[in-house]
């Protein structure tokens, strides 16, 4: 029985790329520009207070928040599915997407970014800007130096916790980019 967790650990460790390789995947393959009527489904896992925030030890459940891109580009919270007894040391799922990022006109969602400050961890990212040129500039900076764009002082970037799953949906279905 101990062989299965070891096998899962080995497979997951072998998939982690060093922080100096492909910090942002090829444009269009690792990100999507959010358009009106698209939704973001944010599902965050919660753990017993003091427990590591990964695996099954201490896992309590999840909360889900749905955001929809409005015609003006803003992200509007549609609904949440809170859990009954969320630990007090972990924020509710609807606080993971701060108001400052939701009010931008343009948004780009990145499936996973690796940061130097935590080379073993990666997180989904939403960039926001009021002009498309500004979003492109931020995206170029993110490709070059993720930690400079997405940090504690950033007003254009939100990084979701590692225990959080973020997905793009259209009409309640997973988003599938068109094939070239």
PDB file of C-alpha atoms in Angstrom:
ATOM      1  CA  UNK A   1       0.000   0.000   0.000  1.00  0.00           C
ATOM      2  CA  UNK A   2       2.951   2.351   0.599  1.00  0.00           C
ATOM      3  CA  UNK A   3       4.123   1.862  -2.997  1.00  0.00           C
ATOM      4  CA  UNK A   4       1.201   3.835  -4.462  1.00  0.00           C
ATOM      5  CA  UNK A   5       1.915   7.122  -2.609  1.00  0.00           C
ATOM      6  CA  UNK A   6       5.610   6.768  -3.477  1.00  0.00           C
ATOM      7  CA  UNK A   7       4.748   6.233  -7.160  1.00  0.00           C
ATOM      8  CA  UNK A   8       2.478   9.302  -7.142  1.00  0.00           C
ATOM      9  CA  UNK A   9       5.237  11.361  -5.506  1.00  0.00           C
ATOM     10  CA  UNK A  10       7.829  10.237  -8.070  1.00  0.00           C
ATOM     11  CA  UNK A  11       5.532  11.031 -11.001  1.00  0.00           C
ATOM     12  CA  UNK A  12       4.638  14.475  -9.604  1.00  0.00           C
ATOM     13  CA  UNK A  13       8.267  15.373  -8.849  1.00  0.00           C
ATOM     14  CA  UNK A  14       9.383  14.298 -12.322  1.00  0.00           C
ATOM     15  CA  UNK A  15       6.867  16.738 -13.872  1.00  0.00           C
ATOM     16  CA  UNK A  16       8.235  19.813 -12.089  1.00  0.00           C
ATOM     17  CA  UNK A  17      10.448  21.915 -14.369  1.00  0.00           C
ATOM     18  CA  UNK A  18      13.328  23.924 -12.933  1.00  0.00           C
ATOM     19  CA  UNK A  19      12.491  27.637 -12.562  1.00  0.00           C
ATOM     20  CA  UNK A  20      14.885  28.683 -15.316  1.00  0.00           C
ATOM     21  CA  UNK A  21      13.034  26.661 -17.993  1.00  0.00           C
ATOM     22  CA  UNK A  22       9.803  27.890 -19.601  1.00  0.00           C
ATOM     23  CA  UNK A  23       8.610  30.105 -16.790  1.00  0.00           C
ATOM     24  CA  UNK A  24       5.682  30.956 -19.065  1.00  0.00           C
ATOM     25  CA  UNK A  25       4.614  28.452 -21.675  1.00  0.00           C
ATOM     26  CA  UNK A  26       4.379  29.358 -25.348  1.00  0.00           C
ATOM     27  CA  UNK A  27       1.840  32.184 -25.824  1.00  0.00           C
ATOM     28  CA  UNK A  28      -1.550  30.834 -26.738  1.00  0.00           C
ATOM     29  CA  UNK A  29      -0.764  27.406 -25.301  1.00  0.00           C
ATOM     30  CA  UNK A  30      -0.383  28.384 -21.661  1.00  0.00           C
ATOM     31  CA  UNK A  31      -2.727  31.358 -21.514  1.00  0.00           C
ATOM     32  CA  UNK A  32      -6.018  32.663 -22.794  1.00  0.00           C
ATOM     33  CA  UNK A  33      -7.369  36.193 -23.111  1.00  0.00           C
ATOM     34  CA  UNK A  34     -10.663  36.360 -21.244  1.00  0.00           C
ATOM     35  CA  UNK A  35     -13.579  37.542 -23.374  1.00  0.00           C
ATOM     36  CA  UNK A  36     -17.176  38.490 -22.522  1.00  0.00           C
ATOM     37  CA  UNK A  37     -19.358  35.560 -21.436  1.00  0.00           C
ATOM     38  CA  UNK A  38     -16.329  33.434 -20.493  1.00  0.00           C
ATOM     39  CA  UNK A  39     -16.255  32.308 -16.886  1.00  0.00           C
ATOM     40  CA  UNK A  40     -13.506  31.488 -14.425  1.00  0.00           C
ATOM     41  CA  UNK A  41     -14.229  28.623 -12.054  1.00  0.00           C
ATOM     42  CA  UNK A  42     -12.033  29.011  -8.966  1.00  0.00           C
ATOM     43  CA  UNK A  43     -11.979  25.975  -6.672  1.00  0.00           C
ATOM     44  CA  UNK A  44      -9.828  26.148  -3.568  1.00  0.00           C
ATOM     45  CA  UNK A  45      -8.954  23.207  -1.323  1.00  0.00           C
ATOM     46  CA  UNK A  46      -9.032  23.696   2.439  1.00  0.00           C
ATOM     47  CA  UNK A  47      -7.046  21.878   5.083  1.00  0.00           C
ATOM     48  CA  UNK A  48      -7.142  21.485   8.830  1.00  0.00           C
ATOM     49  CA  UNK A  49      -5.408  24.385  10.588  1.00  0.00           C
ATOM     50  CA  UNK A  50      -1.656  23.781  10.673  1.00  0.00           C
ATOM     51  CA  UNK A  51      -1.777  20.886   8.173  1.00  0.00           C
ATOM     52  CA  UNK A  52       0.293  21.000   4.960  1.00  0.00           C
ATOM     53  CA  UNK A  53      -1.754  22.422   2.063  1.00  0.00           C
ATOM     54  CA  UNK A  54      -1.334  19.424  -0.258  1.00  0.00           C
ATOM     55  CA  UNK A  55      -2.276  15.776  -0.407  1.00  0.00           C
ATOM     56  CA  UNK A  56      -5.046  14.145   1.570  1.00  0.00           C
ATOM     57  CA  UNK A  57      -3.700  14.551   5.105  1.00  0.00           C
ATOM     58  CA  UNK A  58      -5.827  17.189   6.769  1.00  0.00           C
ATOM     59  CA  UNK A  59      -7.957  17.811   3.657  1.00  0.00           C
ATOM     60  CA  UNK A  60     -11.415  19.114   4.589  1.00  0.00           C
ATOM     61  CA  UNK A  61     -13.092  20.054   1.306  1.00  0.00           C
ATOM     62  CA  UNK A  62     -13.367  22.815  -1.287  1.00  0.00           C
ATOM     63  CA  UNK A  63     -15.117  26.098  -1.956  1.00  0.00           C
ATOM     64  CA  UNK A  64     -15.959  27.245  -5.489  1.00  0.00           C
ATOM     65  CA  UNK A  65     -16.450  30.727  -6.931  1.00  0.00           C
ATOM     66  CA  UNK A  66     -17.645  31.531 -10.445  1.00  0.00           C
ATOM     67  CA  UNK A  67     -16.702  34.786 -12.189  1.00  0.00           C
ATOM     68  CA  UNK A  68     -18.047  35.930 -15.541  1.00  0.00           C
ATOM     69  CA  UNK A  69     -16.385  38.371 -17.943  1.00  0.00           C
ATOM     70  CA  UNK A  70     -18.825  41.225 -18.541  1.00  0.00           C
ATOM     71  CA  UNK A  71     -19.197  43.190 -21.837  1.00  0.00           C
ATOM     72  CA  UNK A  72     -17.003  45.948 -20.311  1.00  0.00           C
ATOM     73  CA  UNK A  73     -14.310  43.356 -19.494  1.00  0.00           C
ATOM     74  CA  UNK A  74     -14.836  43.434 -15.717  1.00  0.00           C
ATOM     75  CA  UNK A  75     -14.992  40.135 -13.843  1.00  0.00           C
ATOM     76  CA  UNK A  76     -18.255  39.782 -11.917  1.00  0.00           C
ATOM     77  CA  UNK A  77     -18.691  37.267  -9.113  1.00  0.00           C
ATOM     78  CA  UNK A  78     -21.678  35.123 -10.142  1.00  0.00           C
ATOM     79  CA  UNK A  79     -21.879  32.666  -7.271  1.00  0.00           C
ATOM     80  CA  UNK A  80     -19.991  30.826  -4.573  1.00  0.00           C
ATOM     81  CA  UNK A  81     -20.294  27.397  -3.035  1.00  0.00           C
ATOM     82  CA  UNK A  82     -18.848  27.812   0.447  1.00  0.00           C
ATOM     83  CA  UNK A  83     -17.982  24.877   2.660  1.00  0.00           C
ATOM     84  CA  UNK A  84     -19.663  24.462   6.003  1.00  0.00           C
ATOM     85  CA  UNK A  85     -16.741  24.787   8.404  1.00  0.00           C
ATOM     86  CA  UNK A  86     -13.897  26.494   6.559  1.00  0.00           C
ATOM     87  CA  UNK A  87     -10.841  26.978   8.799  1.00  0.00           C
ATOM     88  CA  UNK A  88     -10.433  30.561   9.996  1.00  0.00           C
ATOM     89  CA  UNK A  89      -6.759  30.723   8.977  1.00  0.00           C
ATOM     90  CA  UNK A  90      -7.630  30.287   5.253  1.00  0.00           C
ATOM     91  CA  UNK A  91      -9.441  32.935   3.189  1.00  0.00           C
ATOM     92  CA  UNK A  92     -12.803  32.245   1.551  1.00  0.00           C
ATOM     93  CA  UNK A  93     -12.566  31.407  -2.143  1.00  0.00           C
ATOM     94  CA  UNK A  94     -14.204  34.685  -3.195  1.00  0.00           C
ATOM     95  CA  UNK A  95     -11.341  36.651  -1.604  1.00  0.00           C
ATOM     96  CA  UNK A  96      -8.726  34.947  -3.785  1.00  0.00           C
ATOM     97  CA  UNK A  97      -9.722  37.221  -6.703  1.00  0.00           C
ATOM     98  CA  UNK A  98      -9.312  40.737  -5.233  1.00  0.00           C
ATOM     99  CA  UNK A  99     -11.531  43.607  -6.379  1.00  0.00           C
ATOM    100  CA  UNK A 100      -8.590  45.513  -7.911  1.00  0.00           C
ATOM    101  CA  UNK A 101      -8.050  42.799 -10.550  1.00  0.00           C
ATOM    102  CA  UNK A 102     -11.749  42.329 -11.317  1.00  0.00           C
ATOM    103  CA  UNK A 103     -12.238  45.964 -12.405  1.00  0.00           C
ATOM    104  CA  UNK A 104      -9.757  45.972 -15.269  1.00  0.00           C
ATOM    105  CA  UNK A 105     -11.041  45.996 -18.838  1.00  0.00           C
ATOM    106  CA  UNK A 106      -8.623  43.345 -20.183  1.00  0.00           C
ATOM    107  CA  UNK A 107      -7.649  40.069 -18.504  1.00  0.00           C
ATOM    108  CA  UNK A 108      -5.316  37.244 -19.416  1.00  0.00           C
ATOM    109  CA  UNK A 109      -5.411  33.932 -17.585  1.00  0.00           C
ATOM    110  CA  UNK A 110      -2.233  31.829 -17.304  1.00  0.00           C
ATOM    111  CA  UNK A 111      -2.705  28.156 -16.454  1.00  0.00           C
ATOM    112  CA  UNK A 112       0.568  27.871 -14.497  1.00  0.00           C
ATOM    113  CA  UNK A 113       3.564  30.100 -13.809  1.00  0.00           C
ATOM    114  CA  UNK A 114       6.721  29.051 -11.971  1.00  0.00           C
ATOM    115  CA  UNK A 115       8.222  31.687  -9.691  1.00  0.00           C
ATOM    116  CA  UNK A 116      11.837  31.920  -8.540  1.00  0.00           C
ATOM    117  CA  UNK A 117      10.754  32.615  -4.958  1.00  0.00           C
ATOM    118  CA  UNK A 118       9.171  29.134  -4.930  1.00  0.00           C
ATOM    119  CA  UNK A 119      10.709  27.114  -7.764  1.00  0.00           C
ATOM    120  CA  UNK A 120       8.914  23.918  -6.713  1.00  0.00           C
ATOM    121  CA  UNK A 121       5.521  25.624  -6.732  1.00  0.00           C
ATOM    122  CA  UNK A 122       3.467  27.056  -9.526  1.00  0.00           C
ATOM    123  CA  UNK A 123       0.209  28.886  -9.604  1.00  0.00           C
ATOM    124  CA  UNK A 124      -2.456  30.029 -11.987  1.00  0.00           C
ATOM    125  CA  UNK A 125      -2.295  33.762 -12.671  1.00  0.00           C
ATOM    126  CA  UNK A 126      -4.695  36.448 -13.868  1.00  0.00           C
ATOM    127  CA  UNK A 127      -3.191  39.633 -15.316  1.00  0.00           C
ATOM    128  CA  UNK A 128      -5.375  42.706 -15.643  1.00  0.00           C
ATOM    129  CA  UNK A 129      -4.996  46.044 -17.436  1.00  0.00           C
ATOM    130  CA  UNK A 130      -7.150  48.888 -18.708  1.00  0.00           C
ATOM    131  CA  UNK A 131      -5.578  48.948 -22.195  1.00  0.00           C
ATOM    132  CA  UNK A 132      -4.675  46.031 -24.470  1.00  0.00           C
ATOM    133  CA  UNK A 133      -1.169  47.482 -25.040  1.00  0.00           C
ATOM    134  CA  UNK A 134      -0.663  47.630 -21.272  1.00  0.00           C
ATOM    135  CA  UNK A 135      -1.719  43.974 -20.976  1.00  0.00           C
ATOM    136  CA  UNK A 136       0.777  42.988 -23.707  1.00  0.00           C
ATOM    137  CA  UNK A 137       3.521  44.907 -21.911  1.00  0.00           C
ATOM    138  CA  UNK A 138       2.729  43.181 -18.606  1.00  0.00           C
ATOM    139  CA  UNK A 139       2.656  39.809 -20.382  1.00  0.00           C
ATOM    140  CA  UNK A 140       6.120  40.440 -21.851  1.00  0.00           C
ATOM    141  CA  UNK A 141       7.408  41.387 -18.388  1.00  0.00           C
ATOM    142  CA  UNK A 142       5.784  38.270 -16.920  1.00  0.00           C
ATOM    143  CA  UNK A 143       7.584  36.061 -19.465  1.00  0.00           C
ATOM    144  CA  UNK A 144      10.913  37.718 -18.616  1.00  0.00           C
ATOM    145  CA  UNK A 145      10.590  38.055 -14.842  1.00  0.00           C
ATOM    146  CA  UNK A 146       7.439  36.623 -13.211  1.00  0.00           C
ATOM    147  CA  UNK A 147       8.459  37.635  -9.689  1.00  0.00           C
ATOM    148  CA  UNK A 148       8.764  41.303 -10.689  1.00  0.00           C
ATOM    149  CA  UNK A 149       5.238  41.415 -12.145  1.00  0.00           C
ATOM    150  CA  UNK A 150       3.428  39.219  -9.611  1.00  0.00           C
ATOM    151  CA  UNK A 151       4.449  40.087  -6.087  1.00  0.00           C
ATOM    152  CA  UNK A 152       2.901  41.410  -2.878  1.00  0.00           C
ATOM    153  CA  UNK A 153       2.802  44.970  -4.284  1.00  0.00           C
ATOM    154  CA  UNK A 154       1.306  44.072  -7.661  1.00  0.00           C
ATOM    155  CA  UNK A 155      -1.904  45.806  -8.697  1.00  0.00           C
ATOM    156  CA  UNK A 156      -2.149  44.047 -12.082  1.00  0.00           C
ATOM    157  CA  UNK A 157      -1.637  40.423 -11.097  1.00  0.00           C
ATOM    158  CA  UNK A 158      -3.184  37.810  -8.852  1.00  0.00           C
ATOM    159  CA  UNK A 159      -1.515  34.445  -8.188  1.00  0.00           C
ATOM    160  CA  UNK A 160      -3.786  31.692  -6.959  1.00  0.00           C
ATOM    161  CA  UNK A 161      -2.566  29.351  -4.210  1.00  0.00           C
ATOM    162  CA  UNK A 162      -1.108  26.013  -5.221  1.00  0.00           C
ATOM    163  CA  UNK A 163      -4.107  24.218  -3.664  1.00  0.00           C
ATOM    164  CA  UNK A 164      -6.421  26.186  -5.953  1.00  0.00           C
ATOM    165  CA  UNK A 165      -7.702  24.991  -9.312  1.00  0.00           C
ATOM    166  CA  UNK A 166      -8.767  27.642 -11.841  1.00  0.00           C
ATOM    167  CA  UNK A 167     -10.472  26.799 -15.123  1.00  0.00           C
ATOM    168  CA  UNK A 168     -11.913  28.803 -18.003  1.00  0.00           C
ATOM    169  CA  UNK A 169     -15.446  27.859 -19.023  1.00  0.00           C
ATOM    170  CA  UNK A 170     -17.850  28.948 -21.744  1.00  0.00           C
ATOM    171  CA  UNK A 171     -21.543  28.189 -21.211  1.00  0.00           C
ATOM    172  CA  UNK A 172     -20.651  25.943 -18.277  1.00  0.00           C
ATOM    173  CA  UNK A 173     -18.301  23.800 -20.393  1.00  0.00           C
ATOM    174  CA  UNK A 174     -14.478  23.733 -20.269  1.00  0.00           C
ATOM    175  CA  UNK A 175     -12.947  26.188 -22.721  1.00  0.00           C
ATOM    176  CA  UNK A 176     -11.241  24.570 -25.683  1.00  0.00           C
ATOM    177  CA  UNK A 177      -9.150  26.935 -27.802  1.00  0.00           C
ATOM    178  CA  UNK A 178      -9.679  26.702 -31.562  1.00  0.00           C
ATOM    179  CA  UNK A 179      -7.105  24.608 -33.415  1.00  0.00           C
ATOM    180  CA  UNK A 180      -4.943  26.332 -36.019  1.00  0.00           C
TER     181      UNK A 180
END
